[in-house]
Coordinates of C-alpha atoms and ligand atoms in Angstrom, one line a residue:
M349 CA -29.0 0.3 13.4
Q350 CA -25.7 -0.9 14.7
Y351 CA -23.4 2.1 15.1
R352 CA -20.4 0.4 16.7
Y353 CA -18.6 -2.4 14.8
K354 CA -18.2 -5.7 16.6
Q355 CA -14.6 -5.6 17.3
D356 CA -13.1 -3.6 20.1
D357 CA -12.3 -0.1 18.9
R358 CA -8.7 -0.5 19.9
D359 CA -8.3 -3.6 17.8
L360 CA -9.7 -1.8 14.8
F361 CA -7.3 1.1 15.4
D362 CA -4.2 -1.1 15.9
Q363 CA -5.0 -3.3 12.9
F364 CA -5.6 -0.4 10.6
F365 CA -2.3 1.4 11.4
R366 CA -0.4 -1.9 11.4
D367 CA -1.6 -3.1 8.0
G368 CA -2.9 0.0 6.3
Y369 CA -6.3 -1.5 5.7
L370 CA -9.3 -3.1 7.3
I371 CA -11.7 -5.7 6.0
L372 CA -15.2 -5.3 7.4
P373 CA -17.5 -8.1 6.2
D374 CA -21.3 -7.4 6.2
F375 CA -20.7 -3.7 6.8
V376 CA -23.5 -3.0 4.4
T377 CA -26.6 -5.1 4.0
S378 CA -27.4 -6.9 0.8
D379 CA -30.5 -4.8 0.5
D380 CA -28.6 -1.6 0.8
C381 CA -26.1 -2.8 -1.9
D382 CA -29.1 -3.6 -4.2
C383 CA -30.6 -0.2 -3.4
L384 CA -27.4 1.6 -4.5
M385 CA -27.1 -0.5 -7.6
M386 CA -30.8 0.2 -8.6
R387 CA -30.4 3.9 -8.0
M388 CA -27.3 3.9 -10.2
D389 CA -29.4 2.1 -12.9
E390 CA -31.9 5.0 -12.7
L391 CA -29.1 7.7 -12.9
V392 CA -27.5 6.0 -15.9
D393 CA -30.9 5.6 -17.7
A394 CA -31.4 9.3 -17.2
F395 CA -28.0 10.1 -18.5
V396 CA -28.6 7.9 -21.6
R397 CA -31.6 10.1 -22.4
T398 CA -29.5 13.3 -22.4
D399 CA -27.2 14.7 -25.1
Q400 CA -24.3 14.7 -22.7
V401 CA -23.2 11.4 -24.4
T402 CA -21.6 13.1 -27.3
S403 CA -19.9 15.7 -25.1
V404 CA -18.4 12.8 -23.1
F405 CA -17.3 11.1 -26.2
S406 CA -15.5 14.3 -27.3
T407 CA -13.6 14.4 -24.0
L408 CA -11.7 11.4 -25.1
T409 CA -10.0 13.3 -27.9
H410 CA -9.7 16.8 -26.5
D411 CA -7.4 17.1 -23.5
H412 CA -8.6 20.6 -22.5
M413 CA -12.2 19.4 -22.6
K414 CA -11.3 16.3 -20.8
D415 CA -9.7 18.3 -18.0
K416 CA -12.7 20.7 -17.8
Y417 CA -15.2 17.8 -17.6
F418 CA -13.0 16.1 -14.9
L419 CA -12.6 19.4 -12.9
E420 CA -16.3 20.1 -13.1
S421 CA -17.1 16.5 -11.8
A422 CA -15.8 17.5 -8.3
D423 CA -19.2 19.1 -7.6
N424 CA -21.4 17.0 -9.8
I425 CA -22.5 13.6 -10.9
Y426 CA -20.5 13.0 -14.1
Y427 CA -20.1 9.9 -16.2
F428 CA -16.7 8.4 -17.3
F429 CA -16.3 5.7 -19.9
E430 CA -14.0 2.7 -20.1
K431 CA -11.4 3.3 -22.8
D432 CA -12.0 -0.2 -24.2
A433 CA -15.6 0.6 -24.7
F434 CA -14.8 2.5 -27.9
G435 CA -14.0 1.1 -31.4
E436 CA -13.4 3.0 -34.6
G437 CA -17.1 3.5 -35.0
G438 CA -17.8 4.7 -31.5
L439 CA -19.2 2.8 -28.6
L440 CA -19.0 -1.0 -29.0
Y441 CA -21.6 -1.7 -26.2
P442 CA -24.7 -0.1 -24.7
I443 CA -23.8 2.8 -22.5
Q444 CA -24.9 0.9 -19.4
D445 CA -22.1 -1.6 -20.1
S446 CA -19.5 1.0 -21.1
L447 CA -19.1 3.2 -18.1
N448 CA -16.0 3.1 -15.9
K449 CA -17.3 5.3 -13.1
V450 CA -19.8 7.9 -12.0
S451 CA -18.4 10.6 -9.7
H452 CA -17.4 12.7 -7.7
A453 CA -20.3 14.2 -5.6
L454 CA -22.9 11.4 -5.4
H455 CA -22.8 12.0 -1.7
D456 CA -24.0 15.6 -2.0
K457 CA -26.1 15.6 -5.2
D458 CA -28.2 12.4 -5.0
L459 CA -30.6 11.7 -2.1
V460 CA -30.1 8.0 -2.1
F461 CA -26.4 8.1 -2.1
N462 CA -26.5 11.0 0.4
D463 CA -28.6 8.9 2.8
F464 CA -26.0 6.1 2.5
C465 CA -22.9 8.2 2.9
Y466 CA -24.1 10.1 5.9
Q467 CA -25.3 7.2 8.0
P468 CA -23.9 7.6 11.5
R469 CA -22.0 4.3 11.5
I470 CA -19.6 5.6 8.8
K471 CA -18.8 8.7 11.0
V472 CA -18.4 6.5 14.0
L473 CA -16.0 4.2 12.1
M474 CA -13.9 7.3 11.1
Q475 CA -13.9 8.5 14.7
D476 CA -12.7 5.1 15.9
L477 CA -9.7 5.6 13.6
G478 CA -9.0 9.0 15.1
Y479 CA -10.8 11.2 12.6
S480 CA -12.9 13.2 15.0
D481 CA -14.6 15.5 12.4
P482 CA -14.8 13.4 9.2
V483 CA -15.6 15.1 5.9
I484 CA -16.5 13.3 2.7
R485 CA -14.3 14.8 0.0
Q486 CA -15.5 12.7 -2.9
S487 CA -17.5 9.6 -3.8
M488 CA -17.4 7.3 -6.8
Y489 CA -19.5 4.5 -8.2
I490 CA -17.1 2.0 -10.0
F491 CA -18.5 -0.5 -12.4
K492 CA -15.5 -2.6 -13.3
Q493 CA -17.5 -3.9 -16.3
A494 CA -17.5 -7.5 -17.4
R495 CA -14.6 -8.1 -19.9
I496 CA -13.7 -4.4 -20.4
G497 CA -13.3 -3.2 -16.8
G498 CA -9.8 -1.8 -17.0
E499 CA -6.8 -2.4 -14.8
V500 CA -6.0 0.3 -12.1
A501 CA -2.3 0.6 -11.6
M502 CA -0.8 0.5 -8.1
H503 CA -1.2 3.9 -6.5
Q504 CA -1.7 5.6 -3.2
D505 CA -4.9 7.6 -2.7
S506 CA -2.9 10.4 -0.9
T507 CA -1.5 11.2 -4.3
F508 CA -5.0 12.6 -5.3
L509 CA -6.3 14.1 -2.1
H510 CA -3.9 16.0 0.2
T511 CA -4.2 17.3 3.7
N512 CA -2.0 19.2 6.2
G513 CA -2.3 16.3 8.7
K514 CA -3.6 12.8 8.7
P515 CA -4.0 11.1 5.4
V516 CA -7.2 10.6 3.4
I517 CA -9.1 7.4 4.1
G518 CA -10.9 5.4 1.5
V519 CA -14.1 3.4 2.4
W520 CA -14.6 1.0 -0.5
V521 CA -17.8 -1.1 -0.5
A522 CA -18.3 -4.2 -2.6
L523 CA -21.8 -4.0 -4.1
E524 CA -21.1 -7.4 -5.8
D525 CA -18.7 -10.2 -4.8
A526 CA -15.1 -9.2 -5.7
T527 CA -13.0 -12.1 -7.0
L528 CA -9.7 -12.7 -8.6
D529 CA -11.5 -13.1 -12.0
N530 CA -13.6 -9.9 -11.9
G531 CA -10.8 -7.6 -10.7
C532 CA -10.8 -7.5 -6.9
L533 CA -8.6 -5.1 -5.0
W534 CA -4.9 -5.9 -4.3
V535 CA -3.0 -4.3 -1.5
I536 CA 0.5 -4.3 -0.1
P537 CA 0.1 -4.9 3.6
G538 CA 2.2 -2.5 5.6
G539 CA 3.0 -0.5 2.5
H540 CA 1.4 2.7 4.1
T541 CA 4.6 3.1 6.1
E542 CA 6.5 4.0 3.0
P543 CA 6.6 7.5 1.5
L544 CA 4.2 9.1 -0.8
R545 CA 5.5 8.6 -4.4
Q546 CA 3.5 11.1 -6.4
K547 CA 1.3 14.2 -5.9
F548 CA -1.4 15.1 -8.3
V549 CA -1.5 18.9 -8.4
R550 CA -4.0 21.5 -9.8
H551 CA -2.2 24.6 -10.9
R552 CA -3.4 28.2 -11.0
D553 CA -4.3 27.9 -14.6
D554 CA -6.4 24.8 -13.8
T555 CA -4.0 22.4 -15.5
L556 CA -3.2 19.2 -13.8
S557 CA 0.0 17.3 -13.4
F558 CA 1.8 14.7 -11.3
A559 CA 4.8 15.7 -9.2
T560 CA 7.2 12.9 -8.3
L561 CA 8.2 13.0 -4.6
D562 CA 9.8 9.6 -4.2
I563 CA 11.1 7.1 -6.6
T564 CA 11.0 4.0 -4.3
P565 CA 9.3 1.3 -6.4
Y566 CA 6.3 -0.5 -5.0
N567 CA 7.0 -3.9 -3.6
Q568 CA 4.6 -5.6 -6.2
D569 CA 5.7 -9.0 -5.0
G570 CA 4.2 -8.3 -1.6
A571 CA 0.7 -7.5 -3.0
I572 CA -2.2 -9.7 -1.9
P573 CA -5.7 -10.0 -3.4
L574 CA -8.7 -9.0 -1.3
E575 CA -11.4 -11.3 -2.5
V576 CA -14.5 -10.2 -0.6
K577 CA -18.2 -10.8 -0.5
K578 CA -20.9 -8.3 -1.4
G579 CA -21.5 -5.9 1.5
T580 CA -17.9 -6.0 2.7
A581 CA -16.2 -2.6 3.3
V582 CA -12.5 -2.3 2.8
V583 CA -11.0 0.7 4.6
L584 CA -7.7 2.0 3.1
H585 CA -5.1 4.3 4.6
G586 CA -4.2 7.0 2.1
L587 CA -0.6 5.9 1.8
L588 CA -1.5 2.2 1.3
P589 CA -0.5 1.1 -2.3
H590 CA -3.4 -0.7 -3.9
S591 CA -4.5 -1.7 -7.4
S592 CA -6.9 -3.9 -9.3
K593 CA -6.4 -6.0 -12.4
Q594 CA -8.5 -6.0 -15.6
N595 CA -11.9 -7.8 -15.3
T596 CA -11.4 -10.8 -17.6
S597 CA -14.7 -12.4 -16.5
G598 CA -18.2 -12.2 -17.7
Q599 CA -19.4 -10.8 -14.3
S600 CA -19.2 -7.1 -13.4
R601 CA -17.7 -6.0 -10.0
H602 CA -19.6 -2.9 -8.9
A603 CA -18.3 -1.0 -5.9
F604 CA -18.9 2.3 -4.2
T605 CA -16.2 4.3 -2.6
M606 CA -15.9 7.4 -0.5
H607 CA -12.8 9.3 0.4
L608 CA -12.8 11.1 3.7
T609 CA -10.5 13.5 5.7
D610 CA -10.6 15.1 9.1
R611 CA -11.8 18.7 8.9
Q612 CA -9.1 19.8 11.3
D613 CA -6.4 18.6 8.9
G614 CA -7.5 21.0 6.2
F615 CA -7.8 20.6 2.5
P616 CA -5.1 22.9 1.0
V617 CA -5.0 24.6 -2.3
G618 CA -3.6 22.5 -5.1
N619 CA -6.0 19.7 -4.4
W620 CA -7.6 18.9 -7.8
M621 CA -11.1 19.4 -6.5
R622 CA -10.3 22.6 -4.8
G623 CA -8.0 24.6 -7.0
Y624 CA -6.9 28.0 -5.9
D625 CA -10.2 29.5 -4.8
D626 CA -9.2 30.8 -1.4
N627 CA -12.8 31.1 -0.4
A628 CA -13.5 27.4 -1.0
Ligands
FE2_1499 FE1 -7.4 4.2 -5.0

């Protein structure tokens, strides 16, 4: 297995901190992409056979339950639906075609995803970027379903995962080709040098809210699409504004993403996945 990426480490480092992102073609083999997709098929099939479906459905109408399900997902493999998957009579499509994402602890709770996430080359990549002791804080399988895969508004990942030092880094892997039509990522190159706009906070009573830190608008005109092939990894600085548009095509755009921090930068209370458990 190739642990070092082809480019000089210094090039990677400079490029990442200049642009706020890296594109690494062929970071993951086509076979490994297929393997993750097949494993997700199995997990979803198992989910379909449980009665969790109704409890998930109820989360759409009960905010308290919605928060509870979301908070519990920090340490579990939980299933979230696309909002456009529902009509007045319930689900419009089979469950397999209705999910938005499965998250947030695939890396810890599933052997196949665990193997993928803890392969040494990901740790080495993080170390090349100056993260000497990387920790995976969350993982998500994103479906971006054909036709109903919803838009993700421009945001910074540091809004959702805070540290006391270097920002969170996202490693996003295209499991299928990502195109303009099926909702590829968009980024604002260099936008990571601007301030953090919002902070998502978990309060002592386990409620969640956004605190506004800076009202500078995103330079949406500066956004560029990242059309990438299956197996490409896109590495995102936590402050880099990024988004994706609705999938208007008949082709899904599956992706798997991990968010990592450096252990030495801490993971303070108030993070949504940590809360105020001082022993966490
Ligand atoms: Fe993001």
